[in-house]
PDB file of C-alpha atoms in Angstrom:
ATOM      1  CA  ARG A 542       0.000   0.000   0.000  1.00  0.00           C
ATOM      2  CA  PRO A 543       1.278   3.496  -0.736  1.00  0.00           C
ATOM      3  CA  VAL A 544       2.324   5.760   2.119  1.00  0.00           C
ATOM      4  CA  ARG A 545       0.571   9.109   1.744  1.00  0.00           C
ATOM      5  CA  ILE A 546       1.483  11.852   4.201  1.00  0.00           C
ATOM      6  CA  GLU A 547      -0.669  14.919   4.803  1.00  0.00           C
ATOM      7  CA  GLN A 548       1.338  18.096   5.417  1.00  0.00           C
ATOM      8  CA  SER A 549       0.084  21.395   6.852  1.00  0.00           C
ATOM      9  CA  TRP A 550       2.657  24.172   6.846  1.00  0.00           C
ATOM     10  CA  ALA A 551      -0.027  26.863   7.185  1.00  0.00           C
ATOM     11  CA  GLN A 552      -1.421  25.288  10.355  1.00  0.00           C
ATOM     12  CA  LEU A 553       1.667  23.933  12.151  1.00  0.00           C
ATOM     13  CA  GLY A 554       4.724  25.300  10.344  1.00  0.00           C
ATOM     14  CA  VAL A 555       7.905  23.206  10.476  1.00  0.00           C
ATOM     15  CA  ALA A 556       6.181  20.487  12.531  1.00  0.00           C
ATOM     16  CA  ALA A 557       3.910  19.546   9.637  1.00  0.00           C
ATOM     17  CA  VAL A 558       6.402  19.085   6.797  1.00  0.00           C
ATOM     18  CA  VAL A 559       8.249  15.972   5.599  1.00  0.00           C
ATOM     19  CA  TRP A 560      11.899  17.017   5.829  1.00  0.00           C
ATOM     20  CA  ASP A 561      14.804  15.337   4.069  1.00  0.00           C
ATOM     21  CA  ALA A 562      16.166  13.969   7.346  1.00  0.00           C
ATOM     22  CA  ALA A 563      13.025  11.866   7.809  1.00  0.00           C
ATOM     23  CA  VAL A 564      13.256  10.499   4.268  1.00  0.00           C
ATOM     24  CA  VAL A 565      16.942   9.624   4.716  1.00  0.00           C
ATOM     25  CA  LEU A 566      16.340   7.807   8.007  1.00  0.00           C
ATOM     26  CA  CYS A 567      13.376   5.921   6.526  1.00  0.00           C
ATOM     27  CA  THR A 568      15.590   4.827   3.649  1.00  0.00           C
ATOM     28  CA  TYR A 569      18.312   3.761   6.086  1.00  0.00           C
ATOM     29  CA  LEU A 570      15.803   1.623   7.997  1.00  0.00           C
ATOM     30  CA  GLU A 571      14.541   0.140   4.726  1.00  0.00           C
ATOM     31  CA  THR A 572      18.029  -1.105   3.808  1.00  0.00           C
ATOM     32  CA  GLY A 573      17.800  -3.675   6.599  1.00  0.00           C
ATOM     33  CA  SER A 574      20.687  -2.237   8.622  1.00  0.00           C
ATOM     34  CA  VAL A 575      18.289  -2.154  11.560  1.00  0.00           C
ATOM     35  CA  ASP A 576      15.911  -4.993  12.394  1.00  0.00           C
ATOM     36  CA  LEU A 577      12.707  -3.433  13.746  1.00  0.00           C
ATOM     37  CA  ARG A 578      10.581  -6.577  13.713  1.00  0.00           C
ATOM     38  CA  ASP A 579       8.450  -6.565  16.868  1.00  0.00           C
ATOM     39  CA  ARG A 580      10.786  -4.090  18.594  1.00  0.00           C
ATOM     40  CA  ALA A 581       9.511  -1.346  20.897  1.00  0.00           C
ATOM     41  CA  VAL A 582      10.193   1.986  19.200  1.00  0.00           C
ATOM     42  CA  ILE A 583       9.465   5.582  20.195  1.00  0.00           C
ATOM     43  CA  GLU A 584       9.705   8.529  17.817  1.00  0.00           C
ATOM     44  CA  LEU A 585      10.374  11.975  19.276  1.00  0.00           C
ATOM     45  CA  GLY A 586       9.168  15.168  17.617  1.00  0.00           C
ATOM     46  CA  ALA A 587       7.315  13.119  15.033  1.00  0.00           C
ATOM     47  CA  GLY A 588       5.685  15.970  13.096  1.00  0.00           C
ATOM     48  CA  THR A 589       3.813  14.281  10.254  1.00  0.00           C
ATOM     49  CA  GLY A 590       4.546  10.808  11.655  1.00  0.00           C
ATOM     50  CA  LEU A 591       6.242   9.455   8.522  1.00  0.00           C
ATOM     51  CA  LEU A 592       9.152   7.875  10.373  1.00  0.00           C
ATOM     52  CA  GLY A 593       6.986   6.138  12.983  1.00  0.00           C
ATOM     53  CA  ILE A 594       4.565   4.931  10.321  1.00  0.00           C
ATOM     54  CA  VAL A 595       7.382   3.420   8.287  1.00  0.00           C
ATOM     55  CA  ALA A 596       8.817   1.766  11.422  1.00  0.00           C
ATOM     56  CA  ALA A 597       5.437   0.146  12.078  1.00  0.00           C
ATOM     57  CA  LEU A 598       5.223  -1.134   8.501  1.00  0.00           C
ATOM     58  CA  LEU A 599       8.784  -2.321   8.039  1.00  0.00           C
ATOM     59  CA  GLY A 600       9.952  -5.784   8.861  1.00  0.00           C
ATOM     60  CA  LYS A 601      13.518  -6.576   7.901  1.00  0.00           C
ATOM     61  CA  GLY A 602      13.652  -7.104   4.153  1.00  0.00           C
ATOM     62  CA  CYS A 603      10.535  -5.110   3.259  1.00  0.00           C
ATOM     63  CA  VAL A 604      10.666  -2.758   0.299  1.00  0.00           C
ATOM     64  CA  LEU A 605       9.763   0.858   1.043  1.00  0.00           C
ATOM     65  CA  ALA A 606       7.526   2.268  -1.625  1.00  0.00           C
ATOM     66  CA  CYS A 607       7.097   6.024  -1.441  1.00  0.00           C
ATOM     67  CA  PHE A 608       7.406   8.817   1.086  1.00  0.00           C
ATOM     68  CA  ARG A 609       5.363  11.647  -0.325  1.00  0.00           C
ATOM     69  CA  PRO A 610       1.856  11.645  -1.789  1.00  0.00           C
ATOM     70  CA  GLN A 611       2.035  10.369  -5.347  1.00  0.00           C
ATOM     71  CA  ARG A 612      -0.645   9.534  -7.842  1.00  0.00           C
ATOM     72  CA  ASN A 613       1.115   6.374  -8.941  1.00  0.00           C
ATOM     73  CA  GLY A 614       3.203   5.401  -5.899  1.00  0.00           C
ATOM     74  CA  ARG A 615       4.364   1.806  -5.612  1.00  0.00           C
ATOM     75  CA  ALA A 616       2.684  -0.352  -2.994  1.00  0.00           C
ATOM     76  CA  LEU A 617       4.355  -0.896   0.386  1.00  0.00           C
ATOM     77  CA  PRO A 618       4.131  -4.533   1.466  1.00  0.00           C
ATOM     78  CA  CYS A 619       2.507  -4.925   4.865  1.00  0.00           C
ATOM     79  CA  ARG A 620       4.572  -7.095   7.205  1.00  0.00           C
ATOM     80  CA  LEU A 621       4.997  -7.139  10.924  1.00  0.00           C
ATOM     81  CA  GLY A 622       7.147  -4.183  11.935  1.00  0.00           C
ATOM     82  CA  ALA A 623       7.808  -2.358  15.183  1.00  0.00           C
ATOM     83  CA  ARG A 624       5.521  -1.553  18.084  1.00  0.00           C
ATOM     84  CA  VAL A 625       5.678   2.218  17.820  1.00  0.00           C
ATOM     85  CA  THR A 626       4.898   5.124  20.125  1.00  0.00           C
ATOM     86  CA  ILE A 627       4.722   8.262  17.981  1.00  0.00           C
ATOM     87  CA  THR A 628       5.082  11.476  19.992  1.00  0.00           C
ATOM     88  CA  ASP A 629       4.977  15.224  19.622  1.00  0.00           C
ATOM     89  CA  ARG A 630       3.512  18.275  21.309  1.00  0.00           C
ATOM     90  CA  ALA A 631      -0.257  18.526  21.732  1.00  0.00           C
ATOM     91  CA  ALA A 632      -0.758  20.838  18.742  1.00  0.00           C
ATOM     92  CA  ALA A 633       0.613  18.226  16.331  1.00  0.00           C
ATOM     93  CA  LEU A 634      -1.380  15.225  17.545  1.00  0.00           C
ATOM     94  CA  ALA A 635      -4.444  15.625  15.316  1.00  0.00           C
ATOM     95  CA  LEU A 636      -2.311  15.566  12.150  1.00  0.00           C
ATOM     96  CA  LEU A 637      -0.285  12.654  13.512  1.00  0.00           C
ATOM     97  CA  GLU A 638      -3.381  10.610  14.287  1.00  0.00           C
ATOM     98  CA  SER A 639      -4.857  11.361  10.866  1.00  0.00           C
ATOM     99  CA  ASN A 640      -1.707  10.184   9.071  1.00  0.00           C
ATOM    100  CA  VAL A 641      -1.467   7.023  11.183  1.00  0.00           C
ATOM    101  CA  ARG A 642      -5.103   6.118  10.476  1.00  0.00           C
ATOM    102  CA  ALA A 643      -4.651   6.809   6.764  1.00  0.00           C
ATOM    103  CA  ASN A 644      -1.497   4.724   6.342  1.00  0.00           C
ATOM    104  CA  LEU A 645      -1.652   1.760   8.708  1.00  0.00           C
ATOM    105  CA  PRO A 646      -4.030  -1.087   7.910  1.00  0.00           C
ATOM    106  CA  PRO A 647      -6.528  -1.869  10.680  1.00  0.00           C
ATOM    107  CA  GLU A 648      -4.583  -4.893  11.891  1.00  0.00           C
ATOM    108  CA  LEU A 649      -1.478  -2.769  12.509  1.00  0.00           C
ATOM    109  CA  GLN A 650      -3.105   0.304  14.037  1.00  0.00           C
ATOM    110  CA  PRO A 651      -3.070  -1.165  17.579  1.00  0.00           C
ATOM    111  CA  ARG A 652       0.723  -1.388  17.242  1.00  0.00           C
ATOM    112  CA  ALA A 653       1.060   2.404  16.790  1.00  0.00           C
ATOM    113  CA  ALA A 654       0.153   4.717  19.670  1.00  0.00           C
ATOM    114  CA  VAL A 655       0.105   8.498  19.249  1.00  0.00           C
ATOM    115  CA  GLN A 656       0.935  10.283  22.506  1.00  0.00           C
ATOM    116  CA  GLU A 657       1.740  13.785  23.644  1.00  0.00           C
ATOM    117  CA  LEU A 658       5.326  14.278  24.755  1.00  0.00           C
ATOM    118  CA  THR A 659       6.893  17.645  25.420  1.00  0.00           C
ATOM    119  CA  TRP A 660      10.558  17.049  26.118  1.00  0.00           C
ATOM    120  CA  GLY A 661      11.500  17.312  29.750  1.00  0.00           C
ATOM    121  CA  GLN A 662       7.888  17.331  30.963  1.00  0.00           C
ATOM    122  CA  ASP A 663       5.811  14.554  32.565  1.00  0.00           C
ATOM    123  CA  LEU A 664       8.380  11.940  31.627  1.00  0.00           C
ATOM    124  CA  GLY A 665       6.991   9.575  34.261  1.00  0.00           C
ATOM    125  CA  ARG A 666       4.198   8.708  31.820  1.00  0.00           C
ATOM    126  CA  PHE A 667       6.815   6.856  29.765  1.00  0.00           C
ATOM    127  CA  PRO A 668       8.458   3.893  31.515  1.00  0.00           C
ATOM    128  CA  PRO A 669      12.234   4.337  31.602  1.00  0.00           C
ATOM    129  CA  GLY A 670      14.082   1.762  29.562  1.00  0.00           C
ATOM    130  CA  ALA A 671      10.938   0.407  27.886  1.00  0.00           C
ATOM    131  CA  PHE A 672      12.102   1.039  24.319  1.00  0.00           C
ATOM    132  CA  ASP A 673      14.547  -0.795  22.083  1.00  0.00           C
ATOM    133  CA  PHE A 674      14.916   2.142  19.698  1.00  0.00           C
ATOM    134  CA  ILE A 675      14.479   5.901  19.929  1.00  0.00           C
ATOM    135  CA  LEU A 676      14.094   7.647  16.567  1.00  0.00           C
ATOM    136  CA  GLY A 677      14.310  11.324  15.742  1.00  0.00           C
ATOM    137  CA  SER A 678      14.611  13.209  12.463  1.00  0.00           C
ATOM    138  CA  ASP A 679      15.550  16.885  12.266  1.00  0.00           C
ATOM    139  CA  ILE A 680      14.783  17.467  15.943  1.00  0.00           C
ATOM    140  CA  VAL A 681      18.149  19.120  16.684  1.00  0.00           C
ATOM    141  CA  TYR A 682      17.768  22.767  15.675  1.00  0.00           C
ATOM    142  CA  LEU A 683      16.464  24.861  18.610  1.00  0.00           C
ATOM    143  CA  GLU A 684      19.169  25.411  21.204  1.00  0.00           C
ATOM    144  CA  GLU A 685      16.657  26.167  23.957  1.00  0.00           C
ATOM    145  CA  THR A 686      15.295  22.603  23.631  1.00  0.00           C
ATOM    146  CA  PHE A 687      18.650  20.801  23.836  1.00  0.00           C
ATOM    147  CA  ALA A 688      18.729  20.278  27.608  1.00  0.00           C
ATOM    148  CA  ASP A 689      15.144  18.993  27.664  1.00  0.00           C
ATOM    149  CA  LEU A 690      15.799  16.686  24.711  1.00  0.00           C
ATOM    150  CA  LEU A 691      18.879  15.268  26.412  1.00  0.00           C
ATOM    151  CA  GLN A 692      16.939  14.756  29.658  1.00  0.00           C
ATOM    152  CA  THR A 693      14.224  12.936  27.708  1.00  0.00           C
ATOM    153  CA  LEU A 694      16.731  10.670  25.975  1.00  0.00           C
ATOM    154  CA  GLU A 695      18.368   9.806  29.297  1.00  0.00           C
ATOM    155  CA  HIS A 696      15.007   8.974  30.849  1.00  0.00           C
ATOM    156  CA  LEU A 697      13.897   6.716  27.994  1.00  0.00           C
ATOM    157  CA  CYS A 698      17.180   4.843  27.521  1.00  0.00           C
ATOM    158  CA  ALA A 699      18.239   1.550  29.022  1.00  0.00           C
ATOM    159  CA  GLU A 700      21.582  -0.120  28.346  1.00  0.00           C
ATOM    160  CA  HIS A 701      20.123  -1.944  25.346  1.00  0.00           C
ATOM    161  CA  THR A 702      18.357   1.075  23.826  1.00  0.00           C
ATOM    162  CA  VAL A 703      19.646   2.370  20.484  1.00  0.00           C
ATOM    163  CA  ILE A 704      19.114   6.035  19.571  1.00  0.00           C
ATOM    164  CA  LEU A 705      19.051   6.937  15.871  1.00  0.00           C
ATOM    165  CA  LEU A 706      19.038  10.651  15.069  1.00  0.00           C
ATOM    166  CA  SER A 707      19.082  12.022  11.529  1.00  0.00           C
ATOM    167  CA  CYS A 708      19.847  15.675  10.990  1.00  0.00           C
ATOM    168  CA  ARG A 709      21.381  18.297   8.765  1.00  0.00           C
ATOM    169  CA  ILE A 710      24.114  20.218  10.551  1.00  0.00           C
ATOM    170  CA  ARG A 711      23.087  23.799   9.824  1.00  0.00           C
ATOM    171  CA  TYR A 712      24.637  25.760  12.687  1.00  0.00           C
ATOM    172  CA  GLU A 713      27.459  25.592  15.200  1.00  0.00           C
ATOM    173  CA  ARG A 714      24.882  25.010  17.929  1.00  0.00           C
ATOM    174  CA  ASP A 715      23.903  21.717  16.260  1.00  0.00           C
ATOM    175  CA  LEU A 716      27.453  20.483  16.755  1.00  0.00           C
ATOM    176  CA  GLY A 717      27.128  21.677  20.335  1.00  0.00           C
ATOM    177  CA  PHE A 718      24.230  19.301  20.895  1.00  0.00           C
ATOM    178  CA  LEU A 719      26.277  16.408  19.558  1.00  0.00           C
ATOM    179  CA  GLU A 720      28.955  17.249  22.111  1.00  0.00           C
ATOM    180  CA  MET A 721      26.290  17.275  24.851  1.00  0.00           C
ATOM    181  CA  LEU A 722      25.100  13.894  23.606  1.00  0.00           C
ATOM    182  CA  ARG A 723      28.642  12.498  23.639  1.00  0.00           C
ATOM    183  CA  GLY A 724      28.914  13.537  27.270  1.00  0.00           C
ATOM    184  CA  ARG A 725      26.188  11.023  28.195  1.00  0.00           C
ATOM    185  CA  PHE A 726      26.269   8.390  25.430  1.00  0.00           C
ATOM    186  CA  SER A 727      28.610   6.625  23.038  1.00  0.00           C
ATOM    187  CA  VAL A 728      27.924   8.317  19.694  1.00  0.00           C
ATOM    188  CA  ARG A 729      29.015   7.431  16.180  1.00  0.00           C
ATOM    189  CA  GLU A 730      27.951   8.444  12.697  1.00  0.00           C
ATOM    190  CA  VAL A 731      26.490   5.437  10.867  1.00  0.00           C
ATOM    191  CA  HIS A 732      25.396   7.040   7.597  1.00  0.00           C
ATOM    192  CA  TYR A 733      25.782  10.211   5.551  1.00  0.00           C
ATOM    193  CA  ASP A 734      23.681  11.127   2.522  1.00  0.00           C
ATOM    194  CA  PRO A 735      25.715  13.691   0.532  1.00  0.00           C
ATOM    195  CA  SER A 736      22.870  14.422  -1.865  1.00  0.00           C
ATOM    196  CA  LYS A 737      20.738  15.750   0.994  1.00  0.00           C
ATOM    197  CA  ASP A 738      23.572  16.634   3.403  1.00  0.00           C
ATOM    198  CA  VAL A 739      21.943  14.539   6.142  1.00  0.00           C
ATOM    199  CA  HIS A 740      23.829  12.639   8.843  1.00  0.00           C
ATOM    200  CA  ILE A 741      22.541   9.699  10.886  1.00  0.00           C
ATOM    201  CA  TYR A 742      24.021   9.254  14.356  1.00  0.00           C
ATOM    202  CA  GLN A 743      23.675   6.223  16.594  1.00  0.00           C
ATOM    203  CA  ALA A 744      23.959   6.620  20.362  1.00  0.00           C
ATOM    204  CA  GLN A 745      23.932   4.136  23.244  1.00  0.00           C
ATOM    205  CA  ARG A 746      24.708   4.141  26.925  1.00  0.00           C
ATOM    206  CA  GLY A 747      27.908   2.662  28.246  1.00  0.00           C
ATOM    207  CA  GLY A 748      29.844   2.524  24.997  1.00  0.00           C
ATOM    208  CA  ARG A 749      27.943  -0.546  23.741  1.00  0.00           C
ATOM    209  CA  LYS A 750      27.759  -1.149  20.002  1.00  0.00           C
ATOM    210  CA  ASP A 751      25.252  -3.990  19.842  1.00  0.00           C
ATOM    211  CA  GLU A 752      24.205  -5.529  16.577  1.00  0.00           C
ATOM    212  CA  ILE A 753      20.983  -3.816  15.596  1.00  0.00           C
TER     213      ILE A 753
END
């Protein structure tokens, strides 16, 4: 089935656009480098929800069809993917829920929960260490959110948890966040897409580099 994502710049601004970083991370997941089958995944700052939707649809070896609305998009095979919690601020939830309903078949919709999460706030609603993967695309750009984002990552992570962040390094402050991240986690770059100038970083506690 095709993946068709509704966008709403006029209503929500940057939170309601499919950015290149999301497309690059989706493509990276599609290559099979990461096995998401039946894993517990949380997406932070989900925006349109594309990344979380793809995680729910992808089992290792699936072929990703299309990312943006297309009249003649190829079908995306439906196989068992991740158990996904797709999060963002309250204002973005209606668009998120609409995209999830539109793109996940009924049998997979119970595996994708849309929840409000403002970084650094009410983190007790999310069990620490409950997730195998934390995904984020283009969420590193506002310096005033860096401390709250780092606190959220620390709360959600267990020793086995793998963080995958895709981003374009636009400003010096973005590199500053990576240094903050390296102060708490083992961080390495696992992919770079030169055509879109997007980096994917993997982070884990305790210097572990588990097979993912």
